[in-house]
Coordinates of C-alpha atoms and ligand atoms in Angstrom, one line a residue:
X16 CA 8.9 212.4 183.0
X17 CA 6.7 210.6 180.1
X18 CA 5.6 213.2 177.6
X19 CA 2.3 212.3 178.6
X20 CA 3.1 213.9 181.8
X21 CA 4.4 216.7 180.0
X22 CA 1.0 217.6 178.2
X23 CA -0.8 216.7 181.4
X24 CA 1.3 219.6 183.1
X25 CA 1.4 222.1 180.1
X26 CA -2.5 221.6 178.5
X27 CA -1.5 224.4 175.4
X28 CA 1.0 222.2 174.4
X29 CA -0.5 220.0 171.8
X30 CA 0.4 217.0 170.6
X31 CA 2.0 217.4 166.7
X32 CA 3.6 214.8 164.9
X33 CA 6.4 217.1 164.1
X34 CA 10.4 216.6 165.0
X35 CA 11.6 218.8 167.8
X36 CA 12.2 222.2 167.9
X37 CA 15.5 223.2 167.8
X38 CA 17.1 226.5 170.3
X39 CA 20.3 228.2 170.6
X40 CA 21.2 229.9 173.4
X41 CA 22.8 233.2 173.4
X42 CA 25.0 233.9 176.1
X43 CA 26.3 231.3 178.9
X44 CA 26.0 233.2 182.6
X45 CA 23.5 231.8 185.5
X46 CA 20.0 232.0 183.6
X47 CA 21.4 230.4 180.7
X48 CA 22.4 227.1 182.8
X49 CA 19.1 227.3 184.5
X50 CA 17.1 227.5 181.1
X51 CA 18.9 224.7 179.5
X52 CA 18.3 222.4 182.2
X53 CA 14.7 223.1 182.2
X54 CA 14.4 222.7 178.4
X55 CA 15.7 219.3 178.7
X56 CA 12.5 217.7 180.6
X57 CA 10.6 219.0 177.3
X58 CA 10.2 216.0 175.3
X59 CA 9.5 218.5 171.9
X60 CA 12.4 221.1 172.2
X61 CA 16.1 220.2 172.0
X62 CA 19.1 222.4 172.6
X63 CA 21.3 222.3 169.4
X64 CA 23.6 225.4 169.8
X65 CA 25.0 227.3 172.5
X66 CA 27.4 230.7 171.4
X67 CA 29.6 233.1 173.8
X68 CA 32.0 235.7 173.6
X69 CA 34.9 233.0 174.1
X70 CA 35.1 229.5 172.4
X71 CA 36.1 227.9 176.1
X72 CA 32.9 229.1 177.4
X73 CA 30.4 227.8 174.8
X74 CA 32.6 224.4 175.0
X75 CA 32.3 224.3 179.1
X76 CA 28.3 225.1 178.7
X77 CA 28.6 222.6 175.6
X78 CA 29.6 219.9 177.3
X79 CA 27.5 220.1 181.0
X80 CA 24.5 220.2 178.7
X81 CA 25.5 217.8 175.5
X82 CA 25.1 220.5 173.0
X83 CA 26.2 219.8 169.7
X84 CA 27.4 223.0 168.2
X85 CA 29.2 225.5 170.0
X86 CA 30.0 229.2 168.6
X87 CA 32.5 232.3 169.9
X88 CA 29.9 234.7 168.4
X89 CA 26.7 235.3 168.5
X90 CA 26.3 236.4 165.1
X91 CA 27.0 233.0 164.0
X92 CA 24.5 231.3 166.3
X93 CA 21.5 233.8 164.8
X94 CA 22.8 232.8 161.2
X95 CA 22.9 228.9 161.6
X96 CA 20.3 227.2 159.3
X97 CA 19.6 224.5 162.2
X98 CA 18.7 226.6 165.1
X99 CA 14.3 227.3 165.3
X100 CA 14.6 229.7 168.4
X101 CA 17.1 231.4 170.2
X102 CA 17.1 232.4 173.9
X103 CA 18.9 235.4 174.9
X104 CA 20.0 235.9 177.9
X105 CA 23.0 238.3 178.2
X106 CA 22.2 241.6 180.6
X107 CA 19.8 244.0 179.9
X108 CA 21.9 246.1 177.9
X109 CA 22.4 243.9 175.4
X110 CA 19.2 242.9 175.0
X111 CA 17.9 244.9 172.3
X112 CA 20.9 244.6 170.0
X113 CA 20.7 240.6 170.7
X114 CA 17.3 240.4 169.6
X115 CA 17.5 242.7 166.7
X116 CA 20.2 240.7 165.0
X117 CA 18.4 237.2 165.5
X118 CA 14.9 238.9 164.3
X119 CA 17.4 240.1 161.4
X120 CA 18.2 237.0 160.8
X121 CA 14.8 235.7 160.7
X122 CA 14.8 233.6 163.9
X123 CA 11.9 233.7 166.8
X124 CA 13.6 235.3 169.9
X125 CA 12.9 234.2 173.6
X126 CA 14.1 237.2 175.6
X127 CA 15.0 237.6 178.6
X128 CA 13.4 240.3 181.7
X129 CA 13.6 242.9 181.4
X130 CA 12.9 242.7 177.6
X131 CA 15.4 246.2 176.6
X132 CA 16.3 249.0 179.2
X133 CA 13.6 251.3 178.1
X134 CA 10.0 251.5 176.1
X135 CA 11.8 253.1 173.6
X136 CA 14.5 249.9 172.8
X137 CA 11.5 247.8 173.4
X138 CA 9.3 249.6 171.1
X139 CA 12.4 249.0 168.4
X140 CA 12.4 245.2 169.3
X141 CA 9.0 245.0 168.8
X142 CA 8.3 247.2 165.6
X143 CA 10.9 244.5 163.8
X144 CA 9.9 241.5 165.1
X145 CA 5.8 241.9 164.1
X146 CA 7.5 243.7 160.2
X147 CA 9.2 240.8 159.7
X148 CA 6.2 238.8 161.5
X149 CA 9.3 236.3 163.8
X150 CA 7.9 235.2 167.0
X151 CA 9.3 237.6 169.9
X152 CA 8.2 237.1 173.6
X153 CA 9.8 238.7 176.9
X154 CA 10.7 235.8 178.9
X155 CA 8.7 236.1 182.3
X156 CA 8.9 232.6 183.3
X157 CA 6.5 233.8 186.3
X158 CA 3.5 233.9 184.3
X159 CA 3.5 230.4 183.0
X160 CA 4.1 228.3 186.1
X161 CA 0.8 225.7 186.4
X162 CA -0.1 227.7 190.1
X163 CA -0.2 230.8 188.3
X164 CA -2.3 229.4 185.2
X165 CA -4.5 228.3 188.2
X166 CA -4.7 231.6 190.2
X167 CA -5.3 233.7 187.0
X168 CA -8.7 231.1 186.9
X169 CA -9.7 231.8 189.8
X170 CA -9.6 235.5 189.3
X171 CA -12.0 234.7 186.6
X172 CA -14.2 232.9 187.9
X173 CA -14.6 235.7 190.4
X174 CA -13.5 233.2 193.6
X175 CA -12.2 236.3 195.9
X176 CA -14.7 238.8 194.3
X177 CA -13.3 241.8 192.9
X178 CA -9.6 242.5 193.5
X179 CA -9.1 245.7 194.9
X180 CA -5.6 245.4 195.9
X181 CA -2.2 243.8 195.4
X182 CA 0.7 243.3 197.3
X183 CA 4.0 241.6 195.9
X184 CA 7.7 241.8 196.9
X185 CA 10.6 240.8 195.1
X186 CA 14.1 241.7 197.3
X187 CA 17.1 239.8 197.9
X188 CA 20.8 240.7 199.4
X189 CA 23.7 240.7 197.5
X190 CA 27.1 241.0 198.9
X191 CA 29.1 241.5 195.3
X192 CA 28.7 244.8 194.9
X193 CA 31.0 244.1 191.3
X194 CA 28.1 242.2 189.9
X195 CA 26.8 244.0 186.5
X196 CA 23.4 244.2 188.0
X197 CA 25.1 247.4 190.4
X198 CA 26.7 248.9 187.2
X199 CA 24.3 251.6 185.4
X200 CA 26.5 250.9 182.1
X201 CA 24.1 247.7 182.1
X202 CA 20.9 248.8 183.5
X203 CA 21.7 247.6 187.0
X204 CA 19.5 248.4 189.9
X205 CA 16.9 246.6 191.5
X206 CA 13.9 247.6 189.3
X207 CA 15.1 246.0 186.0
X208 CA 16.7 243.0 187.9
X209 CA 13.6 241.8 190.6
X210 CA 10.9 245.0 190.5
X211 CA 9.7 243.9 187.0
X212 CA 8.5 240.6 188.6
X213 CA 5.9 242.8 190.8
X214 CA 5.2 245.1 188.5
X215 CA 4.8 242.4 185.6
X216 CA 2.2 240.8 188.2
X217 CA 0.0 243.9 188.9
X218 CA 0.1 244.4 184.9
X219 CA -1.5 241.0 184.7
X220 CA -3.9 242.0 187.2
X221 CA -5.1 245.1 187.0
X222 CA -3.2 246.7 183.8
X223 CA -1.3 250.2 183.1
X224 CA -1.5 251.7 186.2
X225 CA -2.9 255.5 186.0
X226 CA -1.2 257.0 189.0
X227 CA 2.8 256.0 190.4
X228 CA 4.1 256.9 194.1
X229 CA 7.6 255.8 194.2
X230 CA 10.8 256.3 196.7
X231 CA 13.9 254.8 195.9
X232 CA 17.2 254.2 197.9
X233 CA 19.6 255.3 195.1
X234 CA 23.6 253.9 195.3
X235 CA 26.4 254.4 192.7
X236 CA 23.8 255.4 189.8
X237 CA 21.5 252.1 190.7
X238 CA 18.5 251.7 192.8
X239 CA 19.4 249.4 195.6
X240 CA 15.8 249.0 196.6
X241 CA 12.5 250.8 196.4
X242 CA 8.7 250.8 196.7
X243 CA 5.7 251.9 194.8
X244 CA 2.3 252.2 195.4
X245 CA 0.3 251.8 191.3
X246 CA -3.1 253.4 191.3
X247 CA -5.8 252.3 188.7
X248 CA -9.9 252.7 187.7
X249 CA -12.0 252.6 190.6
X250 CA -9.3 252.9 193.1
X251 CA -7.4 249.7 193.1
X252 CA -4.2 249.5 193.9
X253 CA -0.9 247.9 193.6
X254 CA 1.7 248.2 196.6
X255 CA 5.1 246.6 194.8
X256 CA 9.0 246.8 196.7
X257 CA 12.1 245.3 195.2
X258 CA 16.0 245.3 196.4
X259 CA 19.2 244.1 195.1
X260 CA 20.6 244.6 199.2
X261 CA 18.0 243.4 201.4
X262 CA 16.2 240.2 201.2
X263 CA 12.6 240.3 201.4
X264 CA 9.8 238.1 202.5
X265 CA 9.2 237.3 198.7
X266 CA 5.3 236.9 198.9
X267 CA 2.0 237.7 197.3
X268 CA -1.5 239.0 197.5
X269 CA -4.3 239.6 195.9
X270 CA -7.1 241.4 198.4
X271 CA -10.4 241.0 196.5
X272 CA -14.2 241.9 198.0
X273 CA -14.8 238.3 198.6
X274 CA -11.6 237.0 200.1
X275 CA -7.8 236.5 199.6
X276 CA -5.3 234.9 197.6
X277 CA -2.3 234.6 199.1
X278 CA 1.1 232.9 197.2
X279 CA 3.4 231.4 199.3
X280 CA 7.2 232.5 199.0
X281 CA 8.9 232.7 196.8
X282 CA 5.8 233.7 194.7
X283 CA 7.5 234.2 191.4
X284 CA 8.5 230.2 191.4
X285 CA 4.9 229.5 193.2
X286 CA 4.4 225.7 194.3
X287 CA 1.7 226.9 197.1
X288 CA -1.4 229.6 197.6
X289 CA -3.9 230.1 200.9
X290 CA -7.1 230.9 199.2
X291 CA -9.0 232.7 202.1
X292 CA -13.3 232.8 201.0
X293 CA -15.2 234.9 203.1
X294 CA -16.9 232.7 205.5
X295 CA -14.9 229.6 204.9
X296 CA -11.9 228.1 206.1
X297 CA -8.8 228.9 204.4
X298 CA -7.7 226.4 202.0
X299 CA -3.9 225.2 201.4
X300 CA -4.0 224.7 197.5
X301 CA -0.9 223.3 196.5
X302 CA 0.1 223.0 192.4
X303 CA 3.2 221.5 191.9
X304 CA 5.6 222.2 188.8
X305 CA 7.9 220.0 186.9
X306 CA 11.1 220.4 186.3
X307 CA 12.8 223.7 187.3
X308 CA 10.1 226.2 186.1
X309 CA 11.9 227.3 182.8
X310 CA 10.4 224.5 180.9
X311 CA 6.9 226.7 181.3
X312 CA 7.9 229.5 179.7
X313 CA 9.8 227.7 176.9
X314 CA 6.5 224.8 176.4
X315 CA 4.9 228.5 175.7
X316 CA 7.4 229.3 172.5
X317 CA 7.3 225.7 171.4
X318 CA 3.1 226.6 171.3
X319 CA 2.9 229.5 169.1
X320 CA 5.8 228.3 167.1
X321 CA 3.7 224.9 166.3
X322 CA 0.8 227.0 166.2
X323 CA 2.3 230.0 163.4
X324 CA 1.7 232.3 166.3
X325 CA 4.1 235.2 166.5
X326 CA 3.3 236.7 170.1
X327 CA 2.2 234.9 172.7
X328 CA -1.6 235.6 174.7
X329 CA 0.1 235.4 177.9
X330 CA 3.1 237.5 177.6
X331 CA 2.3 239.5 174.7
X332 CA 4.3 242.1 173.3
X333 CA 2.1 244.8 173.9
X334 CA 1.9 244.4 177.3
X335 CA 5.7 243.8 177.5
X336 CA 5.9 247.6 175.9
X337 CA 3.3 248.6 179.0
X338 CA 5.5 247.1 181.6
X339 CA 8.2 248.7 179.9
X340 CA 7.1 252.3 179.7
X341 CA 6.2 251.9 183.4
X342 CA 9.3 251.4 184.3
X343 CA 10.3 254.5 182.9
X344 CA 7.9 256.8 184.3
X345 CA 8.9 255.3 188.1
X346 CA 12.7 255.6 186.5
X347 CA 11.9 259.7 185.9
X348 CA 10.3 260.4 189.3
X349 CA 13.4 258.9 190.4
X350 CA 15.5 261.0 187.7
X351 CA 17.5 257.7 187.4
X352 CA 18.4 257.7 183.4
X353 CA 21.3 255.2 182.9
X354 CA 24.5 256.4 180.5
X355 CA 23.0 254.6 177.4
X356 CA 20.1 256.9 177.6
Ligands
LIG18 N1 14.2 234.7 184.4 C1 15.0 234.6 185.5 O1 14.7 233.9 186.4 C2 16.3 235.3 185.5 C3 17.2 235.1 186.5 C4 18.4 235.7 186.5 C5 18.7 236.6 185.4 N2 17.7 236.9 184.5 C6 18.0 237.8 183.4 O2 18.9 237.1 182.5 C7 19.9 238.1 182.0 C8 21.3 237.5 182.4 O3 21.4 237.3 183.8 P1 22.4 236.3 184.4 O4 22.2 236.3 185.9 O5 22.4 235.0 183.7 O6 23.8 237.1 184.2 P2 25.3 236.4 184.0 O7 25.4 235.2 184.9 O8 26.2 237.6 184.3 O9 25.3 236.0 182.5 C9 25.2 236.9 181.5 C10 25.9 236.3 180.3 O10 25.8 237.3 179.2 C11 27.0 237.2 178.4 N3 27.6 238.6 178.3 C12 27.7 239.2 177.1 N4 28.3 240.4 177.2 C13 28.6 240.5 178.6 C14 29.2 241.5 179.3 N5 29.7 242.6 178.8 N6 29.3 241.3 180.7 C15 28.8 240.2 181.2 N7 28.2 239.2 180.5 C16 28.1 239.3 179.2 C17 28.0 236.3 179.1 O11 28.0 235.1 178.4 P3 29.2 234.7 177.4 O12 30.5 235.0 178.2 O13 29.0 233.3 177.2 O14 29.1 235.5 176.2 C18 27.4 236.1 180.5 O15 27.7 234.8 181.0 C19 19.6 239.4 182.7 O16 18.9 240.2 181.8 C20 18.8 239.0 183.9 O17 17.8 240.0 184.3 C21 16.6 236.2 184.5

């Protein structure tokens, strides 16, 4: 792709005559492989530093992805002079103590969903990123995927009327029950792992919900799947589900007084919408994305870095600690606290 294309895809991405911004990369597992791969179709960014626990890791991630330095610390990364922006991506439960020791360090922190395991390690993230004034954003790649920049417009422009309700799954089946994301000790369950992509999305929408109904199928101290029905002003509504041992159909809707939007699955990587007018035929609207997706949601950091913001408009902080805090009001009605807590 020319970096013309790359503007064309990404319009808040502007054009500076500056060298390339640097990342590290905290932590080597699935999302880390998937992240550095998208940051190489961004002609601005470059990946200059990679750290694990274990030298062999970093130098097998090092070497699949052509990364220069390579640490068996993470410490070290968060101190090197030529690193811009880290990415973390360890699970959940190192989040906050990830993040706090780059931010210490003065480095802008991508993090990865959910951002902490509660509002309260959130709300600690948060306080020392915007003391020390370092970029900090929750990375919900979701939100910045060219369909979704597209759907939020419509919403806007008042397309489908007034949305009254949402619908959004997130569920998928997994046989390896010795995965982390089933272990409590690291926030496991599937609310932290796929029901923030839902709920993230009905926060976009509609905002902090003022009334939670909520079942969960609880398993060896982890939610295995649930649902919850958000009430807000005026009686919306957001009807949210998510599993980490049942697939689900991975969809979207938004129900408004005028018509439908409905995102194809799987929504939270959306390529395709039906936007259903009153009166009209539906309409296949297809936006395509570049790359794998990730490069969105880093294009995003690379912005507010060039631009001397320190939280982004589209993921901001503030609405990361919202999320957050909903997450544990559904987690009390459940009376799920995990060990840390
Ligand atoms: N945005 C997305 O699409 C997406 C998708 C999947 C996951 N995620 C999020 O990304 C985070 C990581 O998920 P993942 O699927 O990449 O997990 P993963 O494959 O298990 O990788 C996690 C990495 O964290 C590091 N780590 C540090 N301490 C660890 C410990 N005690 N146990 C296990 N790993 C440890 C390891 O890297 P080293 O050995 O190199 O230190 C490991 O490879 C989670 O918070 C998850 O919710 C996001």
């Amino acid at each position: 792709m020319s970096s013309e294309d790359q503007y064309l895809q990404y319009p808040k991405l502007r054009k500076f005559s500056m060298s390339k911004t640097r990342w590290g990369i905290i932590g080597t597992g699935d999302i880390a492989k998937k992240f550095a791969a998208g940051l190489s179709v961004l002609s601005d960014s470059e990946l200059v530093a990679v750290a694990s626990r274990a030298r062999k890791t970093a130098d097998t991630f090092g070497d699949s992805f052509h990364v220069g330095k390579r640490y068996s610390n993470y410490e070290a990364l968060a101190q090197d002079p030529d690193v811009d922006v880290i990415y973390v991506s360890t699970p959940h439960s190192l989040h906050k103590e990830n993040t706090l020791m780059c931010l210490r360090a003065g480095k802008p922190v991508l993090c990865e969903k959910p951002f902490a395991i509660n509002a309260k390690e959130a709300e600690e993230m948060i306080v020392l990123a915007r003391e020390r004034k370092v970029f900090l954003m929750e990375a919900m790649w979701t939100r910045f995927f060219p369909l979704m920049v597209r759907m939020r417009q419509m919403i806007a422009d008042g397309i489908i009327g007034e949305v009254r309700m949402l619908m959004a799954d997130f569920g998928y089946r997994s046989e390896d029950q010795n995965l982390w994301v089933f272990n409590p000790n690291f926030g496991g369950g599937g609310l932290l792992d796929v029901g923030i992509y839902p709920l993230s999305f009905s926060h976009q929408i509609f905002g902090t919900p003022n009334q939670i109904s909520t079942i969960p199928h609880l398993n060896r101290g982890v939610d295995e799947q649930s649902a919850a029905i958000l009430g807000y002003e005026g009686g919306r509504m957001a009807i949210i589900a998510s599993a980490i041992r049942t697939e689900t159909p991975q969809v979207a809707y938004l129900l408004g007084t005028k018509g439908q939007i409905h995102i194809h699955s799987p929504w939270w990587k959306p390529k395709t919408l039906t936007l259903s007018v009153n009166g009209r035929p539906a309409e296949l609207i297809e936006v395509p994305f570049h790359g794998n997706g990730y490069n969105y949601e880093a294009a995003e950091v690379v912005s507010c870095l060039r631009e001397g913001r320190t939280e982004s408009n589209t993921m901001s902080l503030d609405e990361t600690l919202s999320i957050m805090r909903t997450m544990d009001s559904i987690r009390a009605q459940w009376k799920l606290k995990y060990p840390m807590e």
